[in-house]
Short mmCIF file of C-alpha atoms and ligand atoms in Angstrom, two decimals:
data_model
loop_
_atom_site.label_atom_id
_atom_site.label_comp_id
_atom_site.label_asym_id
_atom_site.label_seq_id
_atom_site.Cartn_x
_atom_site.Cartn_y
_atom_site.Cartn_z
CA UNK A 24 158.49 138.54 -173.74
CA UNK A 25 155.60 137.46 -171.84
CA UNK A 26 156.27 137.83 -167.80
CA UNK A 27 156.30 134.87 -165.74
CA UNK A 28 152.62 135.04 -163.96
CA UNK A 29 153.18 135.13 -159.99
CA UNK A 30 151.11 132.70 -158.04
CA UNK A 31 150.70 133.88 -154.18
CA UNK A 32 150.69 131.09 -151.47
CA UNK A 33 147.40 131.44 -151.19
CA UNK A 34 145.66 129.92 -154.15
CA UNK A 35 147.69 126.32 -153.58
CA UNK A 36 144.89 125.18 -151.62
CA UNK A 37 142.68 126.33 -154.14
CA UNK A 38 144.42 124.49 -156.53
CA UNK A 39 144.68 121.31 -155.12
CA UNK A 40 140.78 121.55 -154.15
CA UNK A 41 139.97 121.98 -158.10
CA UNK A 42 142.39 118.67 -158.73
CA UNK A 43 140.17 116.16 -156.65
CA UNK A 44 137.11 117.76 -158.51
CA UNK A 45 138.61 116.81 -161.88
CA UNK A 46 140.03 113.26 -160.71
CA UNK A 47 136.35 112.74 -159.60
CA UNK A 48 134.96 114.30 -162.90
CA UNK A 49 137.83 111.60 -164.88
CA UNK A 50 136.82 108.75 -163.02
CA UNK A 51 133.08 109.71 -163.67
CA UNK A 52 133.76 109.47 -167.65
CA UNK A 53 135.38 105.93 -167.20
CA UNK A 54 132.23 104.96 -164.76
CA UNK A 55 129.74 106.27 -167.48
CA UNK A 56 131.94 104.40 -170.72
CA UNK A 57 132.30 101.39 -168.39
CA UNK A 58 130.09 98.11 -170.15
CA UNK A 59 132.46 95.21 -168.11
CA UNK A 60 129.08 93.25 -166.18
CA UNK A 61 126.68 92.44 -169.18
CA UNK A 62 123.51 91.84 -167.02
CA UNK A 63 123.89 95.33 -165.40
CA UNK A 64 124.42 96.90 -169.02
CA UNK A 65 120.89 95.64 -169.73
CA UNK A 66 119.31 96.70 -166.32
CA UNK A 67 120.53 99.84 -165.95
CA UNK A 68 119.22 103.33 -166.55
CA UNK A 69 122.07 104.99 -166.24
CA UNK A 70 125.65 104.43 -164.53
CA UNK A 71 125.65 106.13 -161.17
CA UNK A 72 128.44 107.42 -159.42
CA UNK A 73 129.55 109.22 -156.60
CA UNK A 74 128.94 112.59 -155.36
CA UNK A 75 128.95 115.54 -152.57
CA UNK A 76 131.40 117.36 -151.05
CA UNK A 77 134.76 116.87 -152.48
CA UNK A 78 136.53 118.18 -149.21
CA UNK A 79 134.37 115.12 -147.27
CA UNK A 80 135.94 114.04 -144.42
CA UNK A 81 133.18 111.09 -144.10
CA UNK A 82 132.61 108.36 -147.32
CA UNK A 83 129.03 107.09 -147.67
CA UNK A 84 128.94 103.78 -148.70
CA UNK A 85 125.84 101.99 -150.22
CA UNK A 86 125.20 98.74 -151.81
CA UNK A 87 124.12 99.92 -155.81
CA UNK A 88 121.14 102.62 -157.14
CA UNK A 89 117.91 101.23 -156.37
CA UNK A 90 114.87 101.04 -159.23
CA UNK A 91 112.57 103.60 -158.17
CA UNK A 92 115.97 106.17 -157.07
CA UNK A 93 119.42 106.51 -158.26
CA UNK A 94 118.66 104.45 -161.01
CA UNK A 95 116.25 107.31 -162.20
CA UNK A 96 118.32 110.17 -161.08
CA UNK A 97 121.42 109.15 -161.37
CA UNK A 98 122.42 110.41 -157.70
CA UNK A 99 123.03 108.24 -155.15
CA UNK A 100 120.48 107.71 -152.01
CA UNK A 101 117.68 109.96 -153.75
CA UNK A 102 113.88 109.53 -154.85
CA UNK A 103 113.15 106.14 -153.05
CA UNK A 104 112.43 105.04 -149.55
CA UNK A 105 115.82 104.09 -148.68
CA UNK A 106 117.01 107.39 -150.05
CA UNK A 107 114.91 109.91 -148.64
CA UNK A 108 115.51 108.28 -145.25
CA UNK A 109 119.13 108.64 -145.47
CA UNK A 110 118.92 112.34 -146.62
CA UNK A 111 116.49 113.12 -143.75
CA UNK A 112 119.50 111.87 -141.04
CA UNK A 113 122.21 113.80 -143.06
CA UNK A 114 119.39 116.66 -143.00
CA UNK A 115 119.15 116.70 -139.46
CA UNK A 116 122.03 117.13 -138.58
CA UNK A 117 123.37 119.62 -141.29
CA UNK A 118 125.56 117.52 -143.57
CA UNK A 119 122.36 117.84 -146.23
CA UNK A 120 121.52 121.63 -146.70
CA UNK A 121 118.94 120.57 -149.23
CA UNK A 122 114.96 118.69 -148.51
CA UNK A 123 115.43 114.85 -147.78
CA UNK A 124 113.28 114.81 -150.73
CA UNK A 125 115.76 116.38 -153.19
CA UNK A 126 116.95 114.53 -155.80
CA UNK A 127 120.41 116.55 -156.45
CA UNK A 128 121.21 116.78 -152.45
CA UNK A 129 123.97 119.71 -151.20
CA UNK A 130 126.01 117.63 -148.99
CA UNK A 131 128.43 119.64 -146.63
CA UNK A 132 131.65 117.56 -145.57
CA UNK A 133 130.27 114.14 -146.91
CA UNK A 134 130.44 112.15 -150.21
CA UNK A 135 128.15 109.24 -151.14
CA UNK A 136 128.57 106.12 -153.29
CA UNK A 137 127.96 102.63 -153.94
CA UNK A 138 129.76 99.68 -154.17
CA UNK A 139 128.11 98.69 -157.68
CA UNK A 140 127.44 101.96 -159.68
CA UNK A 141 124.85 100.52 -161.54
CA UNK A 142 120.98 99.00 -160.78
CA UNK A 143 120.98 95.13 -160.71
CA UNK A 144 117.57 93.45 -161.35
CA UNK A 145 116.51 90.18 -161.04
CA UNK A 146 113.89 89.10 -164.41
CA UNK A 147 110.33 90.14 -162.92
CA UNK A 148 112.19 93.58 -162.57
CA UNK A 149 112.63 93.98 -158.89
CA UNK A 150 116.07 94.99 -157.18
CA UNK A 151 118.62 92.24 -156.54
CA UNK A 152 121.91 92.12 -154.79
CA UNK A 153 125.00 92.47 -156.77
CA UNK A 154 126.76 89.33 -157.80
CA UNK A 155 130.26 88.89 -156.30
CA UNK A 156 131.80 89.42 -160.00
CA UNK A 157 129.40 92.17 -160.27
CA UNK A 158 131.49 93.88 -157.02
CA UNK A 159 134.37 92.40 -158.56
CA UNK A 160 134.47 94.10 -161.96
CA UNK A 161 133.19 97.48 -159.70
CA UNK A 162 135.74 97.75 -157.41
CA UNK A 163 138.25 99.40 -159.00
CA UNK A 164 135.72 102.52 -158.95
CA UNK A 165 135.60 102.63 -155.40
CA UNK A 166 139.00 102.14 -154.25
CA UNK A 167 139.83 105.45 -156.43
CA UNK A 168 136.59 107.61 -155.21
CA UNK A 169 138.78 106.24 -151.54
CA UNK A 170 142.07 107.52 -152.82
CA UNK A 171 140.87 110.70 -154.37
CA UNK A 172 138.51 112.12 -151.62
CA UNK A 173 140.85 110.62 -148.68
CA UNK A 174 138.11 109.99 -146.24
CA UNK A 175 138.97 109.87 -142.21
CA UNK A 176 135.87 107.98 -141.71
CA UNK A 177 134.12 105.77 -144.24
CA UNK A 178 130.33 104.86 -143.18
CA UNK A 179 129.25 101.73 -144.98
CA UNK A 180 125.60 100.76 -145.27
CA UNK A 181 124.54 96.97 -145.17
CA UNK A 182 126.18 93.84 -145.62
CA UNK A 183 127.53 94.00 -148.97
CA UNK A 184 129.30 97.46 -148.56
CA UNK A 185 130.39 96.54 -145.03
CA UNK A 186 132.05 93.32 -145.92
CA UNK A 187 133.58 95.00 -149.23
CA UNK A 188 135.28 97.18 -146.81
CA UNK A 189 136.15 95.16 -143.65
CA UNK A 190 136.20 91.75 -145.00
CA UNK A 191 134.26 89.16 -145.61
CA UNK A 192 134.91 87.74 -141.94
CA UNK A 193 132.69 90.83 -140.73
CA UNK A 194 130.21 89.45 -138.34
CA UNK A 195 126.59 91.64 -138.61
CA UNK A 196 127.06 91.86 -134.67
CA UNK A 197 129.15 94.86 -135.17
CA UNK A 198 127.46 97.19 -136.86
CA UNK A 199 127.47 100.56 -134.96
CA UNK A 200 131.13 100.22 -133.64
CA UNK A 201 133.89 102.01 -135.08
CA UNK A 202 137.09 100.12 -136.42
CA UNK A 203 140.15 101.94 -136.63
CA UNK A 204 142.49 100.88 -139.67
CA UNK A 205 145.01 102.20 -140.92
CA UNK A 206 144.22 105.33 -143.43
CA UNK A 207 140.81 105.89 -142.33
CA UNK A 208 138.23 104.56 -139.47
CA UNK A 209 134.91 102.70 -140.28
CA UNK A 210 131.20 102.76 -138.97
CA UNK A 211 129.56 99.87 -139.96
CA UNK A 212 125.62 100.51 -140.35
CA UNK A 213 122.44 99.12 -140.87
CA UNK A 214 121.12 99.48 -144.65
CA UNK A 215 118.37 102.60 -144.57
CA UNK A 216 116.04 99.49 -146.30
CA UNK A 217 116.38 97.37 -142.74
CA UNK A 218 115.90 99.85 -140.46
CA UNK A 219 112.71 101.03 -142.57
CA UNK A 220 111.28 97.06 -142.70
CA UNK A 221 111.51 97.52 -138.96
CA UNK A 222 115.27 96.83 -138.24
CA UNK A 223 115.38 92.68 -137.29
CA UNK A 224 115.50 91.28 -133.57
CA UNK A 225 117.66 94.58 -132.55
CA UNK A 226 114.59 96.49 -133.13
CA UNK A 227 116.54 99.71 -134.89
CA UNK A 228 113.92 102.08 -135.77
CA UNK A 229 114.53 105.83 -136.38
CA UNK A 230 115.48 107.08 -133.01
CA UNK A 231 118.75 105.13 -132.33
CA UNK A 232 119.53 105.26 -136.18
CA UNK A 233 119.53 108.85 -135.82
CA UNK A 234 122.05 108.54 -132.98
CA UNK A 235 124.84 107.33 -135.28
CA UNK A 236 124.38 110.24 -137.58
CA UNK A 237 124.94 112.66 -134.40
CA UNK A 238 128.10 110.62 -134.07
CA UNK A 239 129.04 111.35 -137.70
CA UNK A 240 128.57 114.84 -137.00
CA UNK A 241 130.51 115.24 -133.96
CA UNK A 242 133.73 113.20 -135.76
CA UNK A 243 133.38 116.13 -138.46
CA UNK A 244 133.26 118.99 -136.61
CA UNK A 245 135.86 117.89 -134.63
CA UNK A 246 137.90 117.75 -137.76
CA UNK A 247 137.63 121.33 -139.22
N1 LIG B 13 120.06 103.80 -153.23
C1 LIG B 13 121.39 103.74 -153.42
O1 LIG B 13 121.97 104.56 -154.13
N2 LIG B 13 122.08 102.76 -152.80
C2 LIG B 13 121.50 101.86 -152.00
O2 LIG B 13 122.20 101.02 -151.43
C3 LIG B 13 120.10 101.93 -151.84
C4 LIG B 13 119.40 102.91 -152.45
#
């Protein structure tokens, strides 16, 4: 008779590590088979979903893959403008190990995503925002990448993301303040894109984006 194989305390964490890589991996299969918003069917390269560090403590959350990027890689925040810029923050302060320029980023403690996991374009081609049925038929997606990778802080990017997470009653005056909710606090930010086109009346530019990322850092290191 075969012996009953002895599993020492040690490997449990192991374990349960390997289980939020396949629940990502699962949900990945439904994101790739999923054909619910016909325009985005069309425009898309490819279905894009989430990635990084499945023990993230901090959620990255964008608005959907961009033309000239994720659309084309199929990772989230690579190849474009908007992209690069983000990965040369993480970079800076060691939650990318890879270039900014890398289009399959190591992440260390963080996971990025969208709110729409697929490119939406408008009929001369160029980017557009994501309809509200659009976020509607994608949310589903996000609220499980949430309940799988169990983020303490989730950093959301823009308008679109922001309000997805915080409400639609979120006023654009609060961006760079932390809410605390219940499971998990959230930094609203400025979209990479704004602060590039020279960041509005608030004049955000590179410098005191960069400060928020130092924040990011601190909250994770404070955690391990
Ligand atoms: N690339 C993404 O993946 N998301 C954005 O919001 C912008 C660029």
């Amino acid at each position: 008779m075969e012996r009953a194989r002895v599993i020492s305390l040690a490997q449990i964490p192991a374990a349960a590590y390997v289980s939020k890589e396949k629940q990502i991996f699962k949900l990945n299969s439904q994101i790739t088979n999923c054909f619910l918003c016909e325009e985005l069917v069309k425009s898309r390269t490819q279905t894009v979903p989430g990635y990084g560090d499945f023990k993230a403590k901090v959620l990255i959350v964008g608005e959907a893959p961009g033309r000239f990027g994720a659309d084309i890689t199929g990772v989230p925040f690579t190849k474009d403008r908007s992209g690069i810029f983000l990965q040369k923050m993480l970079n800076k302060v060691g939650l990318n190990l890879s270039a900014p320029e890398s289009e399959n980023p190591s992440l260390k403690g963080v996971f990025i995503t969208n709110i729409v996991k697929c490119n939406p374009r408008n009929p001369d081609d160029t980017n557009r925002s994501p309809t509200n049925p659009e976020i509607k038929n994608c949310m589903e997606y996000l609220t499980k990448e949430i309940e799988i990778i169990k983020p303490k802080l989730i950093v959301t990017l823009g308008l679109p993301a922001t309000k997805f997470v915080l409400g639609n009653d979120f006023n654009g005056k609060n961006f760079g303040k932390i809410k605390k909710l219940q499971k998990f606090s959230v930094l609203p930010l400025w979209h990479p894109a704004f602060v590039i086109r020279g960041g509005g009346a608030q004049r955000m530019n590179e410098k005191k984006y960069f400060k928020y990322f130092k924040k990011i850092e601190k909250i994770i290191s404070k955690q391990e």
